Amino acid sequence: MELSLDRLTKHYKSKIAVDCISATMTPGVYGLLGANGAGKTTLMRMLCGILEPTSGDVLYNGHSIFEMGSAYRNFLGYLPQEFGYYPNYTAQEFLLYISALKGIPRYNAKKRSHALLETVGLENVATKKIKTFSGGMKQRLGIAQALLNNPKILVLDEPTAGLDPKERVRLRNILSDFASDKIVLLSTHIVSDIEAIADEVFLMKKGTFILQGSIEELVSYAKGKVWELTVPEHDLKKWELNYTVANLHHSDRGFVTLRIVSDERPSLEAVSCTATLEDLYLSFFPTEDGGK
Ligand SMILES: Nc1ncnc2c1ncn2[C@@H]1O[C@H](COP(=O)(O)OP(=O)(O)OP(=O)(O)O)[C@@H](O)[C@H]1O
């Protein structure tokens, strides 16, 4: 099974949201990592066939998904960023309702809903109304609805938003079980979530993939660019102004230890450290808005 993006492009009037992206996915978990506004949602909506590209194509085993229509949608599970829940439905009713929309026969729908509520750890609240759920519980219900038709391709837009650390581990386990023979693509701007969940990462900036590869491959780009340095506290502003400071730690006696991402050794006293994905991300998105 193969899903390919072929020079995929989307313009919103003069704004280029996705800029001629080509890539191929085979079964596994792919993470789409980028700052807000990088184009992740636009790309995912085109990949689901909901948004028409300005140019380019998405190919499922060599066939354009825009020509396959509902045949493609039968293979697809999607959790959008802003998912509409019905507050007065119970979790179970909600899954049965979505099953009906997906054309799943009622008997199968019941069995499948029950199994999925268990998979996402909501079996004990199956008959509780959604309005009583926390953000993380709603998110897990959203993931369950995306899995109802046992999709071959699963697209999750910011699925880790609102999940606590335990729930993140649960999501990672669900996805790695599920992805052995399926393609899972999830977006996030939380680096540690990608590190924990994805096998392969697309780093997206200004509508393009600036890097792609395994976490190890990506981290290798930051190798030799991460430094640790202890400076007087009163100099901190100066360092923050001139360098990308990934982390800082105040020690006693008025000193602060900085983790700096920089191509050049920032000072003779700076010691080189082992790079992480977070360091790589900061080297490409040094400002708070991520340079979009
Ligand atoms: N319907 C639209 N009309 C005009 N511009 C849009 C529209 N949708 C998105 N954009 C713009 O396209 C760019 C990419 O947006 P997109 O939502 O795809 O990014 P994103 O990476 O998903 O960001 P976020 O994480 O904030 O959702 C942004 O600059 C955004 O303002």
PDB file of N, CA, C and O in Angstrom, residues 71-146:
ATOM      1  N   ALA A  71     -14.821   5.459  -2.893  1.00  0.00           N
ATOM      2  CA  ALA A  71     -14.009   4.238  -2.761  1.00  0.00           C
ATOM      3  C   ALA A  71     -12.797   4.538  -1.885  1.00  0.00           C
ATOM      4  O   ALA A  71     -12.372   3.712  -1.076  1.00  0.00           O
ATOM      5  N   TYR A  72     -12.246   5.738  -2.012  1.00  0.00           N
ATOM      6  CA  TYR A  72     -11.102   6.121  -1.183  1.00  0.00           C
ATOM      7  C   TYR A  72     -11.563   6.409   0.239  1.00  0.00           C
ATOM      8  O   TYR A  72     -10.931   5.981   1.207  1.00  0.00           O
ATOM      9  N   ARG A  73     -12.676   7.111   0.364  1.00  0.00           N
ATOM     10  CA  ARG A  73     -13.154   7.475   1.713  1.00  0.00           C
ATOM     11  C   ARG A  73     -13.458   6.235   2.563  1.00  0.00           C
ATOM     12  O   ARG A  73     -13.361   6.287   3.780  1.00  0.00           O
ATOM     13  N   ASN A  74     -13.805   5.125   1.919  1.00  0.00           N
ATOM     14  CA  ASN A  74     -14.039   3.885   2.669  1.00  0.00           C
ATOM     15  C   ASN A  74     -12.771   3.377   3.350  1.00  0.00           C
ATOM     16  O   ASN A  74     -12.842   2.644   4.324  1.00  0.00           O
ATOM     17  N   PHE A  75     -11.622   3.765   2.796  1.00  0.00           N
ATOM     18  CA  PHE A  75     -10.334   3.314   3.369  1.00  0.00           C
ATOM     19  C   PHE A  75      -9.807   4.272   4.419  1.00  0.00           C
ATOM     20  O   PHE A  75      -8.728   4.072   4.961  1.00  0.00           O
ATOM     21  N   LEU A  76     -10.535   5.376   4.616  1.00  0.00           N
ATOM     22  CA  LEU A  76      -9.962   6.504   5.340  1.00  0.00           C
ATOM     23  C   LEU A  76     -10.625   6.728   6.700  1.00  0.00           C
ATOM     24  O   LEU A  76     -11.837   6.621   6.838  1.00  0.00           O
ATOM     25  N   GLY A  77      -9.797   7.027   7.715  1.00  0.00           N
ATOM     26  CA  GLY A  77     -10.315   7.501   9.001  1.00  0.00           C
ATOM     27  C   GLY A  77      -9.709   8.863   9.255  1.00  0.00           C
ATOM     28  O   GLY A  77      -8.520   9.069   8.988  1.00  0.00           O
ATOM     29  N   TYR A  78     -10.518   9.821   9.742  1.00  0.00           N
ATOM     30  CA  TYR A  78     -10.017  11.198   9.886  1.00  0.00           C
ATOM     31  C   TYR A  78     -10.513  11.800  11.189  1.00  0.00           C
ATOM     32  O   TYR A  78     -11.707  11.720  11.506  1.00  0.00           O
ATOM     33  N   LEU A  79      -9.589  12.372  11.937  1.00  0.00           N
ATOM     34  CA  LEU A  79      -9.981  13.166  13.104  1.00  0.00           C
ATOM     35  C   LEU A  79      -9.565  14.611  12.840  1.00  0.00           C
ATOM     36  O   LEU A  79      -8.377  14.935  12.884  1.00  0.00           O
ATOM     37  N   PRO A  80     -10.533  15.480  12.513  1.00  0.00           N
ATOM     38  CA  PRO A  80     -10.160  16.876  12.259  1.00  0.00           C
ATOM     39  C   PRO A  80      -9.763  17.590  13.552  1.00  0.00           C
ATOM     40  O   PRO A  80     -10.044  17.103  14.643  1.00  0.00           O
ATOM     41  N   GLN A  81      -9.141  18.751  13.375  1.00  0.00           N
ATOM     42  CA  GLN A  81      -8.686  19.524  14.529  1.00  0.00           C
ATOM     43  C   GLN A  81      -9.865  19.986  15.388  1.00  0.00           C
ATOM     44  O   GLN A  81      -9.839  19.865  16.595  1.00  0.00           O
ATOM     45  N   GLU A  82     -10.890  20.503  14.713  1.00  0.00           N
ATOM     46  CA  GLU A  82     -12.067  20.969  15.451  1.00  0.00           C
ATOM     47  C   GLU A  82     -13.161  19.956  15.179  1.00  0.00           C
ATOM     48  O   GLU A  82     -13.867  20.058  14.196  1.00  0.00           O
ATOM     49  N   PHE A  83     -13.284  19.005  16.059  1.00  0.00           N
ATOM     50  CA  PHE A  83     -14.237  17.942  15.799  1.00  0.00           C
ATOM     51  C   PHE A  83     -15.560  18.272  16.497  1.00  0.00           C
ATOM     52  O   PHE A  83     -15.576  18.664  17.657  1.00  0.00           O
ATOM     53  N   GLY A  84     -16.675  18.115  15.769  1.00  0.00           N
ATOM     54  CA  GLY A  84     -17.993  18.453  16.335  1.00  0.00           C
ATOM     55  C   GLY A  84     -18.585  17.271  17.097  1.00  0.00           C
ATOM     56  O   GLY A  84     -18.952  16.274  16.491  1.00  0.00           O
ATOM     57  N   TYR A  85     -18.626  17.382  18.431  1.00  0.00           N
ATOM     58  CA  TYR A  85     -19.250  16.326  19.236  1.00  0.00           C
ATOM     59  C   TYR A  85     -20.674  16.760  19.548  1.00  0.00           C
ATOM     60  O   TYR A  85     -20.965  17.953  19.574  1.00  0.00           O
ATOM     61  N   TYR A  86     -21.528  15.799  19.823  1.00  0.00           N
ATOM     62  CA  TYR A  86     -22.892  16.143  20.213  1.00  0.00           C
ATOM     63  C   TYR A  86     -22.991  15.971  21.728  1.00  0.00           C
ATOM     64  O   TYR A  86     -22.981  14.841  22.221  1.00  0.00           O
ATOM     65  N   PRO A  87     -23.061  17.078  22.471  1.00  0.00           N
ATOM     66  CA  PRO A  87     -22.929  16.999  23.935  1.00  0.00           C
ATOM     67  C   PRO A  87     -23.968  16.119  24.611  1.00  0.00           C
ATOM     68  O   PRO A  87     -23.687  15.501  25.628  1.00  0.00           O
ATOM     69  N   ASN A  88     -25.176  16.015  24.006  1.00  0.00           N
ATOM     70  CA  ASN A  88     -26.222  15.232  24.677  1.00  0.00           C
ATOM     71  C   ASN A  88     -26.235  13.757  24.284  1.00  0.00           C
ATOM     72  O   ASN A  88     -27.041  12.989  24.786  1.00  0.00           O
ATOM     73  N   TYR A  89     -25.330  13.372  23.366  1.00  0.00           N
ATOM     74  CA  TYR A  89     -25.202  11.953  23.026  1.00  0.00           C
ATOM     75  C   TYR A  89     -24.303  11.291  24.055  1.00  0.00           C
ATOM     76  O   TYR A  89     -23.377  11.911  24.566  1.00  0.00           O
ATOM     77  N   THR A  90     -24.531  10.015  24.284  1.00  0.00           N
ATOM     78  CA  THR A  90     -23.549   9.245  25.062  1.00  0.00           C
ATOM     79  C   THR A  90     -22.441   8.832  24.083  1.00  0.00           C
ATOM     80  O   THR A  90     -22.629   8.912  22.863  1.00  0.00           O
ATOM     81  N   ALA A  91     -21.317   8.367  24.645  1.00  0.00           N
ATOM     82  CA  ALA A  91     -20.188   7.950  23.798  1.00  0.00           C
ATOM     83  C   ALA A  91     -20.648   6.867  22.822  1.00  0.00           C
ATOM     84  O   ALA A  91     -20.339   6.904  21.624  1.00  0.00           O
ATOM     85  N   GLN A  92     -21.428   5.917  23.357  1.00  0.00           N
ATOM     86  CA  GLN A  92     -21.907   4.808  22.536  1.00  0.00           C
ATOM     87  C   GLN A  92     -22.841   5.296  21.420  1.00  0.00           C
ATOM     88  O   GLN A  92     -22.685   4.903  20.256  1.00  0.00           O
ATOM     89  N   GLU A  93     -23.781   6.159  21.790  1.00  0.00           N
ATOM     90  CA  GLU A  93     -24.723   6.689  20.785  1.00  0.00           C
ATOM     91  C   GLU A  93     -23.975   7.437  19.695  1.00  0.00           C
ATOM     92  O   GLU A  93     -24.301   7.343  18.511  1.00  0.00           O
ATOM     93  N   PHE A  94     -22.962   8.180  20.127  1.00  0.00           N
ATOM     94  CA  PHE A  94     -22.198   8.968  19.165  1.00  0.00           C
ATOM     95  C   PHE A  94     -21.505   8.054  18.150  1.00  0.00           C
ATOM     96  O   PHE A  94     -21.566   8.297  16.940  1.00  0.00           O
ATOM     97  N   LEU A  95     -20.886   6.988  18.629  1.00  0.00           N
ATOM     98  CA  LEU A  95     -20.191   6.070  17.709  1.00  0.00           C
ATOM     99  C   LEU A  95     -21.186   5.378  16.777  1.00  0.00           C
ATOM    100  O   LEU A  95     -20.896   5.153  15.599  1.00  0.00           O
ATOM    101  N   LEU A  96     -22.382   5.061  17.291  1.00  0.00           N
ATOM    102  CA  LEU A  96     -23.395   4.422  16.425  1.00  0.00           C
ATOM    103  C   LEU A  96     -23.868   5.402  15.350  1.00  0.00           C
ATOM    104  O   LEU A  96     -24.086   5.034  14.196  1.00  0.00           O
ATOM    105  N   TYR A  97     -23.969   6.662  15.766  1.00  0.00           N
ATOM    106  CA  TYR A  97     -24.399   7.692  14.823  1.00  0.00           C
ATOM    107  C   TYR A  97     -23.364   7.862  13.694  1.00  0.00           C
ATOM    108  O   TYR A  97     -23.699   7.858  12.510  1.00  0.00           O
ATOM    109  N   ILE A  98     -22.083   7.954  14.079  1.00  0.00           N
ATOM    110  CA  ILE A  98     -21.024   8.102  13.064  1.00  0.00           C
ATOM    111  C   ILE A  98     -20.962   6.838  12.192  1.00  0.00           C
ATOM    112  O   ILE A  98     -20.759   6.923  10.976  1.00  0.00           O
ATOM    113  N   SER A  99     -21.194   5.676  12.800  1.00  0.00           N
ATOM    114  CA  SER A  99     -21.198   4.422  12.020  1.00  0.00           C
ATOM    115  C   SER A  99     -22.275   4.483  10.944  1.00  0.00           C
ATOM    116  O   SER A  99     -22.044   4.068   9.795  1.00  0.00           O
ATOM    117  N   ALA A 100     -23.439   5.000  11.323  1.00  0.00           N
ATOM    118  CA  ALA A 100     -24.550   5.104  10.361  1.00  0.00           C
ATOM    119  C   ALA A 100     -24.136   6.025   9.213  1.00  0.00           C
ATOM    120  O   ALA A 100     -24.366   5.712   8.035  1.00  0.00           O
ATOM    121  N   LEU A 101     -23.462   7.143   9.550  1.00  0.00           N
ATOM    122  CA  LEU A 101     -23.013   8.065   8.502  1.00  0.00           C
ATOM    123  C   LEU A 101     -21.996   7.382   7.585  1.00  0.00           C
ATOM    124  O   LEU A 101     -21.937   7.668   6.391  1.00  0.00           O
ATOM    125  N   LYS A 102     -21.201   6.490   8.157  1.00  0.00           N
ATOM    126  CA  LYS A 102     -20.181   5.806   7.357  1.00  0.00           C
ATOM    127  C   LYS A 102     -20.758   4.577   6.649  1.00  0.00           C
ATOM    128  O   LYS A 102     -20.027   3.840   5.995  1.00  0.00           O
ATOM    129  N   GLY A 103     -22.043   4.302   6.847  1.00  0.00           N
ATOM    130  CA  GLY A 103     -22.688   3.177   6.165  1.00  0.00           C
ATOM    131  C   GLY A 103     -22.331   1.811   6.739  1.00  0.00           C
ATOM    132  O   GLY A 103     -22.394   0.802   6.043  1.00  0.00           O
ATOM    133  N   ILE A 104     -21.950   1.780   8.022  1.00  0.00           N
ATOM    134  CA  ILE A 104     -21.610   0.488   8.649  1.00  0.00           C
ATOM    135  C   ILE A 104     -22.910  -0.148   9.160  1.00  0.00           C
ATOM    136  O   ILE A 104     -23.677   0.507   9.886  1.00  0.00           O
ATOM    137  N   PRO A 105     -23.218  -1.410   8.810  1.00  0.00           N
ATOM    138  CA  PRO A 105     -24.464  -2.038   9.266  1.00  0.00           C
ATOM    139  C   PRO A 105     -24.564  -2.040  10.797  1.00  0.00           C
ATOM    140  O   PRO A 105     -23.546  -2.182  11.484  1.00  0.00           O
ATOM    141  N   ARG A 106     -25.805  -1.913  11.328  1.00  0.00           N
ATOM    142  CA  ARG A 106     -26.005  -1.669  12.754  1.00  0.00           C
ATOM    143  C   ARG A 106     -25.385  -2.754  13.654  1.00  0.00           C
ATOM    144  O   ARG A 106     -24.766  -2.432  14.666  1.00  0.00           O
ATOM    145  N   TYR A 107     -25.509  -4.022  13.231  1.00  0.00           N
ATOM    146  CA  TYR A 107     -24.980  -5.087  14.091  1.00  0.00           C
ATOM    147  C   TYR A 107     -23.453  -4.948  14.225  1.00  0.00           C
ATOM    148  O   TYR A 107     -22.906  -4.959  15.320  1.00  0.00           O
ATOM    149  N   ASN A 108     -22.781  -4.750  13.074  1.00  0.00           N
ATOM    150  CA  ASN A 108     -21.316  -4.571  13.093  1.00  0.00           C
ATOM    151  C   ASN A 108     -20.947  -3.323  13.869  1.00  0.00           C
ATOM    152  O   ASN A 108     -19.957  -3.302  14.596  1.00  0.00           O
ATOM    153  N   ALA A 109     -21.753  -2.280  13.691  1.00  0.00           N
ATOM    154  CA  ALA A 109     -21.466  -0.993  14.328  1.00  0.00           C
ATOM    155  C   ALA A 109     -21.457  -1.145  15.841  1.00  0.00           C
ATOM    156  O   ALA A 109     -20.598  -0.603  16.532  1.00  0.00           O
ATOM    157  N   LYS A 110     -22.416  -1.905  16.363  1.00  0.00           N
ATOM    158  CA  LYS A 110     -22.513  -2.106  17.813  1.00  0.00           C
ATOM    159  C   LYS A 110     -21.271  -2.809  18.332  1.00  0.00           C
ATOM    160  O   LYS A 110     -20.676  -2.392  19.330  1.00  0.00           O
ATOM    161  N   LYS A 111     -20.906  -3.882  17.639  1.00  0.00           N
ATOM    162  CA  LYS A 111     -19.745  -4.667  18.063  1.00  0.00           C
ATOM    163  C   LYS A 111     -18.463  -3.833  17.999  1.00  0.00           C
ATOM    164  O   LYS A 111     -17.659  -3.807  18.918  1.00  0.00           O
ATOM    165  N   ARG A 112     -18.349  -3.135  16.878  1.00  0.00           N
ATOM    166  CA  ARG A 112     -17.136  -2.340  16.637  1.00  0.00           C
ATOM    167  C   ARG A 112     -17.037  -1.188  17.647  1.00  0.00           C
ATOM    168  O   ARG A 112     -15.972  -0.909  18.192  1.00  0.00           O
ATOM    169  N   SER A 113     -18.161  -0.519  17.912  1.00  0.00           N
ATOM    170  CA  SER A 113     -18.163   0.613  18.863  1.00  0.00           C
ATOM    171  C   SER A 113     -17.731   0.125  20.228  1.00  0.00           C
ATOM    172  O   SER A 113     -16.924   0.769  20.912  1.00  0.00           O
ATOM    173  N   HIS A 114     -18.284  -0.998  20.632  1.00  0.00           N
ATOM    174  CA  HIS A 114     -17.976  -1.563  21.935  1.00  0.00           C
ATOM    175  C   HIS A 114     -16.467  -1.843  22.037  1.00  0.00           C
ATOM    176  O   HIS A 114     -15.808  -1.449  23.008  1.00  0.00           O
ATOM    177  N   ALA A 115     -15.933  -2.495  21.002  1.00  0.00           N
ATOM    178  CA  ALA A 115     -14.502  -2.848  21.013  1.00  0.00           C
ATOM    179  C   ALA A 115     -13.631  -1.592  21.032  1.00  0.00           C
ATOM    180  O   ALA A 115     -12.631  -1.526  21.750  1.00  0.00           O
ATOM    181  N   LEU A 116     -14.040  -0.583  20.268  1.00  0.00           N
ATOM    182  CA  LEU A 116     -13.200   0.624  20.182  1.00  0.00           C
ATOM    183  C   LEU A 116     -13.246   1.436  21.476  1.00  0.00           C
ATOM    184  O   LEU A 116     -12.242   2.031  21.875  1.00  0.00           O
ATOM    185  N   LEU A 117     -14.418   1.444  22.138  1.00  0.00           N
ATOM    186  CA  LEU A 117     -14.488   2.155  23.423  1.00  0.00           C
ATOM    187  C   LEU A 117     -13.514   1.510  24.409  1.00  0.00           C
ATOM    188  O   LEU A 117     -12.885   2.203  25.216  1.00  0.00           O
ATOM    189  N   GLU A 118     -13.366   0.220  24.286  1.00  0.00           N
ATOM    190  CA  GLU A 118     -12.414  -0.481  25.143  1.00  0.00           C
ATOM    191  C   GLU A 118     -10.978  -0.108  24.741  1.00  0.00           C
ATOM    192  O   GLU A 118     -10.158   0.214  25.597  1.00  0.00           O
ATOM    193  N   THR A 119     -10.719  -0.104  23.437  1.00  0.00           N
ATOM    194  CA  THR A 119      -9.367   0.240  22.945  1.00  0.00           C
ATOM    195  C   THR A 119      -8.920   1.603  23.461  1.00  0.00           C
ATOM    196  O   THR A 119      -7.770   1.774  23.851  1.00  0.00           O
ATOM    197  N   VAL A 120      -9.827   2.580  23.440  1.00  0.00           N
ATOM    198  CA  VAL A 120      -9.422   3.932  23.847  1.00  0.00           C
ATOM    199  C   VAL A 120      -9.682   4.181  25.335  1.00  0.00           C
ATOM    200  O   VAL A 120      -9.537   5.305  25.827  1.00  0.00           O
ATOM    201  N   GLY A 121     -10.077   3.131  26.056  1.00  0.00           N
ATOM    202  CA  GLY A 121     -10.233   3.244  27.512  1.00  0.00           C
ATOM    203  C   GLY A 121     -11.457   4.027  27.945  1.00  0.00           C
ATOM    204  O   GLY A 121     -11.448   4.688  28.980  1.00  0.00           O
ATOM    205  N   LEU A 122     -12.530   3.969  27.166  1.00  0.00           N
ATOM    206  CA  LEU A 122     -13.761   4.679  27.556  1.00  0.00           C
ATOM    207  C   LEU A 122     -14.899   3.701  27.844  1.00  0.00           C
ATOM    208  O   LEU A 122     -16.062   4.103  27.928  1.00  0.00           O
ATOM    209  N   GLU A 123     -14.590   2.417  28.007  1.00  0.00           N
ATOM    210  CA  GLU A 123     -15.660   1.429  28.171  1.00  0.00           C
ATOM    211  C   GLU A 123     -16.512   1.697  29.413  1.00  0.00           C
ATOM    212  O   GLU A 123     -17.717   1.455  29.405  1.00  0.00           O
ATOM    213  N   ASN A 124     -15.892   2.261  30.454  1.00  0.00           N
ATOM    214  CA  ASN A 124     -16.666   2.501  31.689  1.00  0.00           C
ATOM    215  C   ASN A 124     -17.575   3.720  31.608  1.00  0.00           C
ATOM    216  O   ASN A 124     -18.398   3.932  32.486  1.00  0.00           O
ATOM    217  N   VAL A 125     -17.373   4.550  30.599  1.00  0.00           N
ATOM    218  CA  VAL A 125     -18.206   5.755  30.467  1.00  0.00           C
ATOM    219  C   VAL A 125     -19.004   5.706  29.158  1.00  0.00           C
ATOM    220  O   VAL A 125     -19.482   6.731  28.679  1.00  0.00           O
ATOM    221  N   ALA A 126     -19.162   4.507  28.609  1.00  0.00           N
ATOM    222  CA  ALA A 126     -19.844   4.345  27.317  1.00  0.00           C
ATOM    223  C   ALA A 126     -21.253   4.937  27.325  1.00  0.00           C
ATOM    224  O   ALA A 126     -21.727   5.461  26.310  1.00  0.00           O
ATOM    225  N   THR A 127     -21.929   4.895  28.466  1.00  0.00           N
ATOM    226  CA  THR A 127     -23.319   5.382  28.505  1.00  0.00           C
ATOM    227  C   THR A 127     -23.418   6.767  29.167  1.00  0.00           C
ATOM    228  O   THR A 127     -24.500   7.227  29.500  1.00  0.00           O
ATOM    229  N   LYS A 128     -22.285   7.423  29.329  1.00  0.00           N
ATOM    230  CA  LYS A 128     -22.289   8.796  29.882  1.00  0.00           C
ATOM    231  C   LYS A 128     -22.346   9.809  28.739  1.00  0.00           C
ATOM    232  O   LYS A 128     -21.792   9.567  27.653  1.00  0.00           O
ATOM    233  N   LYS A 129     -23.017  10.938  29.017  1.00  0.00           N
ATOM    234  CA  LYS A 129     -23.130  11.956  27.962  1.00  0.00           C
ATOM    235  C   LYS A 129     -21.787  12.655  27.720  1.00  0.00           C
ATOM    236  O   LYS A 129     -21.022  12.876  28.664  1.00  0.00           O
ATOM    237  N   ILE A 130     -21.563  13.004  26.459  1.00  0.00           N
ATOM    238  CA  ILE A 130     -20.266  13.590  26.087  1.00  0.00           C
ATOM    239  C   ILE A 130     -20.027  14.911  26.816  1.00  0.00           C
ATOM    240  O   ILE A 130     -18.887  15.274  27.101  1.00  0.00           O
ATOM    241  N   LYS A 131     -21.137  15.614  27.168  1.00  0.00           N
ATOM    242  CA  LYS A 131     -20.931  16.909  27.841  1.00  0.00           C
ATOM    243  C   LYS A 131     -20.253  16.758  29.201  1.00  0.00           C
ATOM    244  O   LYS A 131     -19.742  17.726  29.743  1.00  0.00           O
ATOM    245  N   THR A 132     -20.210  15.538  29.737  1.00  0.00           N
ATOM    246  CA  THR A 132     -19.546  15.335  31.028  1.00  0.00           C
ATOM    247  C   THR A 132     -18.071  14.950  30.851  1.00  0.00           C
ATOM    248  O   THR A 132     -17.366  14.749  31.820  1.00  0.00           O
ATOM    249  N   PHE A 133     -17.604  14.845  29.585  1.00  0.00           N
ATOM    250  CA  PHE A 133     -16.238  14.358  29.315  1.00  0.00           C
ATOM    251  C   PHE A 133     -15.194  15.474  29.411  1.00  0.00           C
ATOM    252  O   PHE A 133     -15.474  16.630  29.075  1.00  0.00           O
ATOM    253  N   SER A 134     -13.986  15.096  29.805  1.00  0.00           N
ATOM    254  CA  SER A 134     -12.859  16.041  29.773  1.00  0.00           C
ATOM    255  C   SER A 134     -12.387  16.163  28.321  1.00  0.00           C
ATOM    256  O   SER A 134     -12.782  15.356  27.461  1.00  0.00           O
ATOM    257  N   GLY A 135     -11.494  17.132  28.066  1.00  0.00           N
ATOM    258  CA  GLY A 135     -10.949  17.325  26.711  1.00  0.00           C
ATOM    259  C   GLY A 135     -10.263  16.061  26.217  1.00  0.00           C
ATOM    260  O   GLY A 135     -10.436  15.659  25.065  1.00  0.00           O
ATOM    261  N   GLY A 136      -9.503  15.422  27.092  1.00  0.00           N
ATOM    262  CA  GLY A 136      -8.767  14.215  26.704  1.00  0.00           C
ATOM    263  C   GLY A 136      -9.712  13.074  26.365  1.00  0.00           C
ATOM    264  O   GLY A 136      -9.472  12.307  25.428  1.00  0.00           O
ATOM    265  N   MET A 137     -10.815  12.958  27.128  1.00  0.00           N
ATOM    266  CA  MET A 137     -11.792  11.885  26.852  1.00  0.00           C
ATOM    267  C   MET A 137     -12.466  12.122  25.499  1.00  0.00           C
ATOM    268  O   MET A 137     -12.672  11.186  24.719  1.00  0.00           O
ATOM    269  N   LYS A 138     -12.779  13.383  25.213  1.00  0.00           N
ATOM    270  CA  LYS A 138     -13.406  13.701  23.910  1.00  0.00           C
ATOM    271  C   LYS A 138     -12.438  13.353  22.782  1.00  0.00           C
ATOM    272  O   LYS A 138     -12.835  12.825  21.743  1.00  0.00           O
ATOM    273  N   GLN A 139     -11.167  13.671  23.004  1.00  0.00           N
ATOM    274  CA  GLN A 139     -10.160  13.393  21.987  1.00  0.00           C
ATOM    275  C   GLN A 139     -10.066  11.891  21.722  1.00  0.00           C
ATOM    276  O   GLN A 139      -9.962  11.447  20.590  1.00  0.00           O
ATOM    277  N   ARG A 140     -10.145  11.095  22.794  1.00  0.00           N
ATOM    278  CA  ARG A 140     -10.079   9.633  22.629  1.00  0.00           C
ATOM    279  C   ARG A 140     -11.314   9.119  21.892  1.00  0.00           C
ATOM    280  O   ARG A 140     -11.233   8.201  21.084  1.00  0.00           O
ATOM    281  N   LEU A 141     -12.462   9.758  22.164  1.00  0.00           N
ATOM    282  CA  LEU A 141     -13.677   9.366  21.445  1.00  0.00           C
ATOM    283  C   LEU A 141     -13.531   9.724  19.959  1.00  0.00           C
ATOM    284  O   LEU A 141     -13.962   8.968  19.080  1.00  0.00           O
ATOM    285  N   GLY A 142     -12.887  10.849  19.697  1.00  0.00           N
ATOM    286  CA  GLY A 142     -12.626  11.272  18.312  1.00  0.00           C
ATOM    287  C   GLY A 142     -11.754  10.251  17.598  1.00  0.00           C
ATOM    288  O   GLY A 142     -11.959   9.950  16.421  1.00  0.00           O
ATOM    289  N   ILE A 143     -10.766   9.724  18.305  1.00  0.00           N
ATOM    290  CA  ILE A 143      -9.889   8.718  17.704  1.00  0.00           C
ATOM    291  C   ILE A 143     -10.687   7.436  17.443  1.00  0.00           C
ATOM    292  O   ILE A 143     -10.571   6.826  16.382  1.00  0.00           O
ATOM    293  N   ALA A 144     -11.557   7.077  18.386  1.00  0.00           N
ATOM    294  CA  ALA A 144     -12.385   5.879  18.197  1.00  0.00           C
ATOM    295  C   ALA A 144     -13.271   6.029  16.954  1.00  0.00           C
ATOM    296  O   ALA A 144     -13.372   5.097  16.145  1.00  0.00           O
ATOM    297  N   GLN A 145     -13.887   7.193  16.766  1.00  0.00           N
ATOM    298  CA  GLN A 145     -14.763   7.353  15.598  1.00  0.00           C
ATOM    299  C   GLN A 145     -13.972   7.265  14.290  1.00  0.00           C
ATOM    300  O   GLN A 145     -14.459   6.764  13.298  1.00  0.00           O
ATOM    301  N   ALA A 146     -12.698   7.723  14.332  1.00  0.00           N
ATOM    302  CA  ALA A 146     -11.883   7.661  13.111  1.00  0.00           C
ATOM    303  C   ALA A 146     -11.522   6.210  12.764  1.00  0.00           C
ATOM    304  O   ALA A 146     -11.214   5.901  11.622  1.00  0.00           O
TER     305      ALA A 146
END
